[in-house]
Every structure is written in C-alpha cells, then in structure tokens.
Amino acid sequence: MIVTFTANPSLDRTVALPGPLERGEVQRAVSVSQESGGKGVNVSRALVASGLESLAVLPGADSDPVLAGLREQAVPFVSLPIDEPLRTNVALTEPGGVTTKINEPGPVLDENQQEALIKLLVESSHGASWVVLAGSLPPGFPADFYATAAQRLRSSADGASSARTPLIAVDSSGLPLAAALTGGPEGMPDLLKPNAEELAELAAAAGFAPATGDELEADPGAAAAAAAAVVRSGVGAVLATLGSKGAVLVTADGAWLATHPPVTAVSTVGAGDSALAGYLLAHGQGAAPADCLRQAVAHGAAAASLPGSTVPAVHQTTPDAVTITALRKD
C-alpha cells in the first residue's frame, strides 16, 4: 500500500478558455470542471485509477466537498476533522496547455491539530511500502513539518517489531521542500520529486553552481549534475521533471534522462503528481530505476493530454514511446 499525506488539500476547479488569457477583459469559459486535489491526493487518485492500493491522509470535515469528491471516485482516505472549509484552487487553461493557477492559502490549523495530523499519518502508515509527503503547508505550519513527519514515521516503524519502515517521498516547493532535508539521516527522504525551478533551489543549497530552472530544463546534463549534488547531501534519489523536456532520475548508482514524443497539451495541472504516481507504480512492481523513470514520464505525458486535473490510468500511458538515455552525474 502507498500512503499519501496532503496537509493542504483543495478543491481544484479548472476553467478552460477558448483562447489566450486576456487580463482585464471578460472571457467566456469553454468548460469548467472540478476534482478533489492537492499533490498527495492527486497521487492517490492516479494510483487507484491504475488498480493500486492507496490511502490518502488529509484534514477536512466529513461534509467537505474535497472528501465528498474522494468518496465519489472511490479513493480510500482517512481525515482529521476540522471546522474550517478546505481551500479552492482555480486553474485557467489556454489552448496549447498554458496554465495559470490561483491557489488559496488554506485553513489555519493550530499546534494540537498539527500534532494530531502526524499521529494520524503514523497510525495509517503501518505496513505501507511508501509514504508520500506532498504539497504546500497550511498557514502557521513550521517549514520543517515534513522532516518531522519523516522522523516520526521512521521512529514508529523502528519501535514495532512487525512494522517495516516505509520509503518516504517528498514533493513540495519553497521552504517546506528545502526544510525536508534538514531532519538529519533519520528524516532524509528516499525520493525527492522537484521540478526544474525547485531543483535549482535545492542544488544551490547543496553547493552546486547557481543555475536557473530554465537553464536546467534546457540542459538535462546540467539537471542531472544538479540532482547529483542533492543526492550527495543524503537523499536517496531525485526525480526531476523538466516539463515537455521529460525528466531525469539520479541515484547514487546512476543518472538517466527520459523523453516522450510531443503530446497535445490540454492541461498541465497534476502532471507532476501523475509522474510521481507512475514512478511509484513501477517501483512497486520491482522495476529497475530507469524503468521507474520511464513510467513516470509516460504518466506525466498522459496527464498533460487530459483535461483539467484528470489523472491517467496506466492503460492510458505509453511507456514504450519513452526514450531512456544514460547521463553523467558530474
């Protein structure tokens, strides 16, 4: 089973426009859709769509539309009841897949609720193969919340004779992502899933020569070298998505680039989350690192070709179309 943890879930509304976004003008939408979202929730949705066992852990009142959406999609979840409604995020998509997102901050959870969330996560993760800590943090959460959660997950598993320590993946941004690497060996992620911009920030903090996200996206070799610097800091592996340029995977043993033939992009919302789901799906089947990367890129490409925040099932992906190239790490 793969457990996902989303501290700041959302109801994701996608508004499709007939042409380019025109600031200050009135435009009529072609279509509007909504899904239960948040990075971890999206990963669970993609895994369940492919027939895998996944459990989403999140806050939310029983009547909240986000939880209602999960029930409708038959996505298993456990939630910490809270009084405030979960946030709503809006994505505006233009023809060609250009996406503009407007994300609300989310409800405020006090220290007792934060502690209750970690306890719920630990209790729900016994026997899990992976735990995915994903997305932004609600207002007032400490930046190192994910590092603390990883430490608690591992200490709990170590203390139970029948429990196996789950592998831990982190997919976030900004301070929560950077702080995920501050928890010492016991809190270090087994997998990080940054995009190019996030990878540039992480690599700079790890002592890699400064580079922009655009530069890393345009140069997979440089992206692999940047990811290698992060791996040397103690992370097990880095899966860095590079938009339409594919993705790179770097471990202590190697580095690979995966590319997919161009697809007609409809919406990029959730493409990175789907890529992570594809990686975890292949890893659970015992695939080699390069083949985990192959399925990650196949999932990401399939998601970009679907409307709104729709996630693909594995039968909608085309891993055979993905090209894998071995790269140098330095």
CSV table of C-alpha atoms in Angstrom, one decimal:
chain,number,residue,atom,x,y,z
A,1,MET,CA,0.0,0.0,0.0
A,2,ILE,CA,1.1,3.6,-0.7
A,3,VAL,CA,0.0,6.2,1.7
A,4,THR,CA,-0.2,9.9,0.7
A,5,PHE,CA,-0.3,12.8,3.0
A,6,THR,CA,-1.7,16.1,1.9
A,7,ALA,CA,-1.6,18.8,4.7
A,8,ASN,CA,-3.3,21.4,2.5
A,9,PRO,CA,-5.8,19.7,0.2
A,10,SER,CA,-8.0,21.6,-2.2
A,11,LEU,CA,-11.0,21.5,-4.4
A,12,ASP,CA,-9.4,22.1,-7.8
A,13,ARG,CA,-11.5,24.0,-10.3
A,14,THR,CA,-10.3,24.2,-13.9
A,15,VAL,CA,-11.6,26.8,-16.3
A,16,ALA,CA,-10.8,26.1,-19.9
A,17,LEU,CA,-10.6,29.3,-22.1
A,18,PRO,CA,-11.2,29.4,-25.9
A,19,GLY,CA,-8.1,31.5,-26.4
A,20,PRO,CA,-5.2,33.2,-24.6
A,21,LEU,CA,-6.0,34.7,-21.2
A,22,GLU,CA,-6.7,38.5,-21.7
A,23,ARG,CA,-6.1,40.4,-18.5
A,24,GLY,CA,-8.8,43.0,-17.6
A,25,GLU,CA,-11.2,41.5,-20.2
A,26,VAL,CA,-14.4,39.4,-20.0
A,27,GLN,CA,-13.9,35.9,-21.4
A,28,ARG,CA,-16.4,33.1,-21.6
A,29,ALA,CA,-15.2,29.6,-20.5
A,30,VAL,CA,-15.4,26.7,-22.8
A,31,SER,CA,-15.8,24.3,-19.9
A,32,VAL,CA,-15.4,24.1,-16.1
A,33,SER,CA,-14.5,21.0,-14.1
A,34,GLN,CA,-13.5,20.3,-10.5
A,35,GLU,CA,-11.7,17.5,-8.7
A,36,SER,CA,-10.5,16.8,-5.2
A,37,GLY,CA,-6.9,17.8,-5.3
A,38,GLY,CA,-3.6,18.6,-3.6
A,39,LYS,CA,-0.4,16.8,-4.6
A,40,GLY,CA,-0.8,13.8,-2.4
A,41,VAL,CA,-4.5,13.4,-3.2
A,42,ASN,CA,-3.6,13.5,-6.9
A,43,VAL,CA,-1.0,10.8,-6.4
A,44,SER,CA,-3.6,8.6,-4.7
A,45,ARG,CA,-6.1,9.2,-7.4
A,46,ALA,CA,-3.7,8.2,-10.1
A,47,LEU,CA,-2.6,5.1,-8.2
A,48,VAL,CA,-6.2,4.0,-7.5
A,49,ALA,CA,-7.1,4.6,-11.2
A,50,SER,CA,-4.4,2.1,-12.1
A,51,GLY,CA,-5.7,-0.5,-9.6
A,52,LEU,CA,-3.2,0.0,-6.8
A,53,GLU,CA,-3.9,0.2,-3.2
A,54,SER,CA,-3.5,3.7,-1.8
A,55,LEU,CA,-4.7,5.6,1.2
A,56,ALA,CA,-4.9,9.4,1.3
A,57,VAL,CA,-4.4,11.1,4.7
A,58,LEU,CA,-5.6,14.7,5.0
A,59,PRO,CA,-7.5,17.1,7.2
A,60,GLY,CA,-11.1,18.0,6.4
A,61,ALA,CA,-14.7,18.0,7.7
A,62,ASP,CA,-16.7,14.9,6.8
A,63,SER,CA,-19.0,17.1,4.7
A,64,ASP,CA,-16.3,19.0,2.9
A,65,PRO,CA,-16.5,18.9,-0.9
A,66,VAL,CA,-13.0,17.6,-1.2
A,67,LEU,CA,-13.8,14.5,0.9
A,68,ALA,CA,-17.1,14.1,-0.9
A,69,GLY,CA,-15.2,14.0,-4.2
A,70,LEU,CA,-12.8,11.3,-2.9
A,71,ARG,CA,-15.8,9.2,-2.0
A,72,GLU,CA,-17.3,9.6,-5.4
A,73,GLN,CA,-14.1,8.5,-7.0
A,74,ALA,CA,-13.7,5.5,-4.6
A,75,VAL,CA,-10.4,6.8,-3.3
A,76,PRO,CA,-9.8,5.5,0.2
A,77,PHE,CA,-8.9,8.1,2.8
A,78,VAL,CA,-8.7,9.0,6.5
A,79,SER,CA,-9.2,12.5,7.6
A,80,LEU,CA,-8.7,14.7,10.7
A,81,PRO,CA,-11.9,16.6,11.3
A,82,ILE,CA,-11.5,20.4,11.3
A,83,ASP,CA,-14.0,23.2,11.5
A,84,GLU,CA,-12.8,25.4,8.6
A,85,PRO,CA,-13.5,24.5,5.0
A,86,LEU,CA,-10.7,23.4,2.8
A,87,ARG,CA,-9.4,25.7,0.1
A,88,THR,CA,-10.4,26.0,-3.5
A,89,ASN,CA,-7.8,26.4,-6.2
A,90,VAL,CA,-8.5,27.7,-9.7
A,91,ALA,CA,-6.6,26.9,-12.8
A,92,LEU,CA,-7.2,28.8,-16.1
A,93,THR,CA,-6.1,26.7,-19.1
A,94,GLU,CA,-5.5,28.1,-22.6
A,95,PRO,CA,-5.3,26.2,-25.9
A,96,GLY,CA,-1.9,24.5,-26.0
A,97,GLY,CA,-1.9,23.7,-22.3
A,98,VAL,CA,-0.7,27.1,-20.9
A,99,THR,CA,-2.0,27.1,-17.4
A,100,THR,CA,-2.4,29.9,-14.9
A,101,LYS,CA,-3.1,28.8,-11.3
A,102,ILE,CA,-4.6,30.8,-8.4
A,103,ASN,CA,-4.1,28.9,-5.1
A,104,GLU,CA,-5.8,29.9,-1.9
A,105,PRO,CA,-3.7,29.7,1.3
A,106,GLY,CA,-5.8,27.1,3.1
A,107,PRO,CA,-7.3,26.8,6.6
A,108,VAL,CA,-5.2,27.6,9.7
A,109,LEU,CA,-4.5,24.5,11.9
A,110,ASP,CA,-3.2,25.0,15.4
A,111,GLU,CA,-0.3,23.1,17.1
A,112,ASN,CA,-2.7,20.5,18.5
A,113,GLN,CA,-4.2,19.8,15.1
A,114,GLN,CA,-0.7,19.6,13.5
A,115,GLU,CA,0.3,17.0,16.1
A,116,ALA,CA,-2.9,15.1,15.5
A,117,LEU,CA,-2.2,15.0,11.8
A,118,ILE,CA,1.2,13.5,12.3
A,119,LYS,CA,-0.3,10.9,14.7
A,120,LEU,CA,-3.0,10.0,12.1
A,121,LEU,CA,-0.3,9.7,9.4
A,122,VAL,CA,1.9,7.4,11.5
A,123,GLU,CA,-1.1,5.3,12.6
A,124,SER,CA,-2.2,5.0,8.9
A,125,SER,CA,1.2,4.1,7.6
A,126,HIS,CA,2.0,0.8,9.3
A,127,GLY,CA,2.8,-1.7,6.6
A,128,ALA,CA,3.0,0.8,3.8
A,129,SER,CA,5.7,0.5,1.2
A,130,TRP,CA,5.8,4.2,0.5
A,131,VAL,CA,4.6,7.3,2.3
A,132,VAL,CA,4.3,10.4,0.0
A,133,LEU,CA,4.5,13.8,1.8
A,134,ALA,CA,3.3,16.3,-0.7
A,135,GLY,CA,2.2,19.8,-1.4
A,136,SER,CA,2.2,23.1,0.3
A,137,LEU,CA,1.7,23.5,4.1
A,138,PRO,CA,-1.2,25.5,5.5
A,139,PRO,CA,-0.6,28.8,7.2
A,140,GLY,CA,1.2,28.6,10.5
A,141,PHE,CA,2.8,25.2,9.9
A,142,PRO,CA,6.6,25.0,10.6
A,143,ALA,CA,8.7,24.8,7.5
A,144,ASP,CA,10.3,21.6,8.7
A,145,PHE,CA,7.0,19.8,9.2
A,146,TYR,CA,7.8,17.1,6.5
A,147,ALA,CA,11.2,16.5,8.1
A,148,THR,CA,9.5,16.0,11.5
A,149,ALA,CA,6.9,13.7,9.9
A,150,ALA,CA,9.6,11.6,8.3
A,151,GLN,CA,11.4,11.2,11.6
A,152,ARG,CA,8.2,10.2,13.4
A,153,LEU,CA,7.4,7.7,10.7
A,154,ARG,CA,10.8,6.0,11.0
A,155,SER,CA,10.9,6.0,14.8
A,156,SER,CA,7.5,4.5,14.9
A,157,ALA,CA,8.4,1.7,12.5
A,158,ASP,CA,11.6,1.0,14.3
A,159,GLY,CA,9.7,0.6,17.5
A,160,ALA,CA,7.3,-2.0,16.2
A,161,SER,CA,8.7,-5.5,15.6
A,162,SER,CA,6.1,-6.3,12.9
A,163,ALA,CA,6.4,-3.0,11.0
A,164,ARG,CA,8.7,-2.2,8.1
A,165,THR,CA,9.9,1.3,7.7
A,166,PRO,CA,8.2,2.8,4.6
A,167,LEU,CA,10.2,4.6,2.0
A,168,ILE,CA,9.5,8.3,2.0
A,169,ALA,CA,8.9,10.6,-1.0
A,170,VAL,CA,8.6,14.4,-0.7
A,171,ASP,CA,7.1,16.6,-3.4
A,172,SER,CA,6.8,20.2,-2.3
A,173,SER,CA,8.3,23.6,-3.0
A,174,GLY,CA,9.9,26.6,-1.4
A,175,LEU,CA,10.8,26.4,2.3
A,176,PRO,CA,8.9,23.1,3.1
A,177,LEU,CA,10.9,21.4,0.3
A,178,ALA,CA,14.2,22.8,1.5
A,179,ALA,CA,13.5,22.1,5.1
A,180,ALA,CA,12.7,18.5,4.3
A,181,LEU,CA,16.4,18.0,4.0
A,182,THR,CA,17.2,19.3,7.5
A,183,GLY,CA,16.0,16.4,9.6
A,184,GLY,CA,19.3,14.5,9.7
A,185,PRO,CA,19.7,11.0,8.4
A,186,GLU,CA,16.5,9.8,10.1
A,187,GLY,CA,14.5,12.4,8.4
A,188,MET,CA,16.1,12.4,4.9
A,189,PRO,CA,13.7,11.5,2.0
A,190,ASP,CA,14.3,8.4,-0.1
A,191,LEU,CA,12.9,10.3,-3.1
A,192,LEU,CA,12.5,13.9,-4.0
A,193,LYS,CA,10.3,15.0,-6.9
A,194,PRO,CA,11.2,18.6,-7.8
A,195,ASN,CA,10.5,20.5,-11.0
A,196,ALA,CA,13.4,22.3,-12.7
A,197,GLU,CA,12.9,25.5,-10.7
A,198,GLU,CA,12.8,23.7,-7.4
A,199,LEU,CA,15.8,21.6,-8.4
A,200,ALA,CA,17.8,24.7,-9.0
A,201,GLU,CA,17.0,26.0,-5.5
A,202,LEU,CA,17.9,22.7,-3.9
A,203,ALA,CA,21.1,22.3,-5.8
A,204,ALA,CA,22.2,25.8,-4.9
A,205,ALA,CA,21.7,25.0,-1.2
A,206,ALA,CA,23.8,21.8,-1.7
A,207,GLY,CA,26.7,23.8,-3.2
A,208,PHE,CA,26.0,23.3,-6.9
A,209,ALA,CA,26.9,26.2,-9.2
A,210,PRO,CA,24.0,28.6,-9.4
A,211,ALA,CA,21.6,27.9,-12.3
A,212,THR,CA,18.0,28.9,-13.1
A,213,GLY,CA,15.2,26.5,-13.6
A,214,ASP,CA,15.0,27.4,-17.3
A,215,GLU,CA,18.7,26.6,-17.7
A,216,LEU,CA,18.3,23.2,-16.1
A,217,GLU,CA,15.2,22.4,-18.1
A,218,ALA,CA,17.0,23.2,-21.3
A,219,ASP,CA,20.1,21.2,-20.4
A,220,PRO,CA,19.3,17.7,-19.0
A,221,GLY,CA,23.0,17.1,-18.3
A,222,ALA,CA,23.1,20.1,-16.0
A,223,ALA,CA,19.9,19.0,-14.4
A,224,ALA,CA,21.4,15.6,-13.7
A,225,ALA,CA,24.5,17.2,-12.2
A,226,ALA,CA,22.3,19.4,-10.0
A,227,ALA,CA,20.3,16.4,-8.9
A,228,ALA,CA,23.5,14.5,-8.1
A,229,ALA,CA,24.6,17.4,-5.8
A,230,VAL,CA,21.3,16.9,-3.9
A,231,VAL,CA,21.8,13.1,-3.8
A,232,ARG,CA,25.2,13.6,-2.3
A,233,SER,CA,23.6,15.6,0.6
A,234,GLY,CA,21.9,12.3,1.7
A,235,VAL,CA,18.7,12.0,-0.4
A,236,GLY,CA,18.2,8.5,-1.8
A,237,ALA,CA,17.1,9.6,-5.3
A,238,VAL,CA,15.9,12.7,-7.2
A,239,LEU,CA,13.2,12.5,-9.9
A,240,ALA,CA,13.3,15.9,-11.5
A,241,THR,CA,10.5,16.7,-14.0
A,242,LEU,CA,11.5,19.1,-16.8
A,243,GLY,CA,8.2,19.9,-18.4
A,244,SER,CA,8.0,19.0,-22.1
A,245,LYS,CA,11.7,18.0,-22.0
A,246,GLY,CA,10.9,14.9,-20.0
A,247,ALA,CA,12.6,14.1,-16.6
A,248,VAL,CA,15.8,13.0,-15.1
A,249,LEU,CA,16.4,10.4,-12.4
A,250,VAL,CA,19.6,10.4,-10.3
A,251,THR,CA,20.5,7.9,-7.7
A,252,ALA,CA,23.9,7.1,-6.1
A,253,ASP,CA,24.4,4.5,-8.8
A,254,GLY,CA,23.4,6.3,-12.0
A,255,ALA,CA,21.6,9.1,-13.9
A,256,TRP,CA,19.1,8.8,-16.7
A,257,LEU,CA,17.0,11.1,-18.9
A,258,ALA,CA,13.6,10.1,-20.2
A,259,THR,CA,11.8,11.8,-23.0
A,260,HIS,CA,8.4,11.3,-24.6
A,261,PRO,CA,7.3,12.3,-28.1
A,262,PRO,CA,5.4,15.6,-28.0
A,263,VAL,CA,1.8,15.3,-27.0
A,264,THR,CA,-1.1,17.8,-27.5
A,265,ALA,CA,-1.1,19.5,-24.1
A,266,VAL,CA,-4.6,20.2,-22.7
A,267,SER,CA,-3.8,21.0,-19.1
A,268,THR,CA,-0.6,20.6,-17.1
A,269,VAL,CA,-2.4,20.5,-13.7
A,270,GLY,CA,-1.4,17.4,-11.9
A,271,ALA,CA,1.1,16.2,-14.5
A,272,GLY,CA,4.0,16.2,-12.0
A,273,ASP,CA,1.8,14.4,-9.4
A,274,SER,CA,1.0,11.8,-12.1
A,275,ALA,CA,4.7,11.4,-12.9
A,276,LEU,CA,5.3,10.6,-9.3
A,277,ALA,CA,2.5,8.1,-9.3
A,278,GLY,CA,3.9,6.4,-12.4
A,279,TYR,CA,7.3,6.1,-10.7
A,280,LEU,CA,5.8,4.5,-7.6
A,281,LEU,CA,3.7,2.2,-9.6
A,282,ALA,CA,6.7,0.8,-11.5
A,283,HIS,CA,8.8,0.7,-8.3
A,284,GLY,CA,6.2,-1.4,-6.6
A,285,GLN,CA,6.4,-3.9,-9.5
A,286,GLY,CA,10.1,-4.2,-8.9
A,287,ALA,CA,11.2,-2.2,-12.0
A,288,ALA,CA,14.8,-1.0,-12.4
A,289,PRO,CA,15.4,2.7,-11.8
A,290,ALA,CA,15.4,3.6,-15.5
A,291,ASP,CA,12.1,1.8,-16.0
A,292,CYS,CA,10.6,3.6,-13.0
A,293,LEU,CA,11.6,6.8,-14.7
A,294,ARG,CA,10.1,5.5,-18.0
A,295,GLN,CA,6.7,5.0,-16.4
A,296,ALA,CA,7.0,8.4,-14.6
A,297,VAL,CA,7.4,10.2,-17.9
A,298,ALA,CA,4.7,8.2,-19.6
A,299,HIS,CA,2.3,9.1,-16.8
A,300,GLY,CA,3.2,12.8,-16.9
A,301,ALA,CA,2.7,13.0,-20.6
A,302,ALA,CA,-0.6,11.2,-20.4
A,303,ALA,CA,-1.8,13.6,-17.7
A,304,ALA,CA,-0.8,16.7,-19.8
A,305,SER,CA,-3.0,15.4,-22.6
A,306,LEU,CA,-6.1,15.1,-20.4
A,307,PRO,CA,-8.5,18.0,-19.4
A,308,GLY,CA,-8.4,19.7,-16.0
A,309,SER,CA,-6.8,17.8,-13.2
A,310,THR,CA,-7.8,14.4,-14.7
A,311,VAL,CA,-5.2,11.8,-13.8
A,312,PRO,CA,-4.4,8.9,-16.2
A,313,ALA,CA,-4.7,5.2,-15.5
A,314,VAL,CA,-1.8,3.0,-16.5
A,315,HIS,CA,-3.6,1.8,-19.6
A,316,GLN,CA,-3.8,5.3,-20.9
A,317,THR,CA,0.0,5.7,-20.8
A,318,THR,CA,2.6,4.8,-23.5
A,319,PRO,CA,5.8,3.8,-21.8
A,320,ASP,CA,7.0,2.1,-24.9
A,321,ALA,CA,7.2,5.5,-26.5
A,322,VAL,CA,9.6,6.8,-23.9
A,323,THR,CA,13.3,7.0,-24.8
A,324,ILE,CA,15.8,6.5,-22.0
A,325,THR,CA,19.4,7.9,-22.1
A,326,ALA,CA,22.1,7.3,-19.6
A,327,LEU,CA,23.7,10.5,-18.3
A,328,ARG,CA,26.8,11.6,-16.5
A,329,LYS,CA,26.2,12.8,-12.9
A,330,ASP,CA,29.1,15.3,-12.9
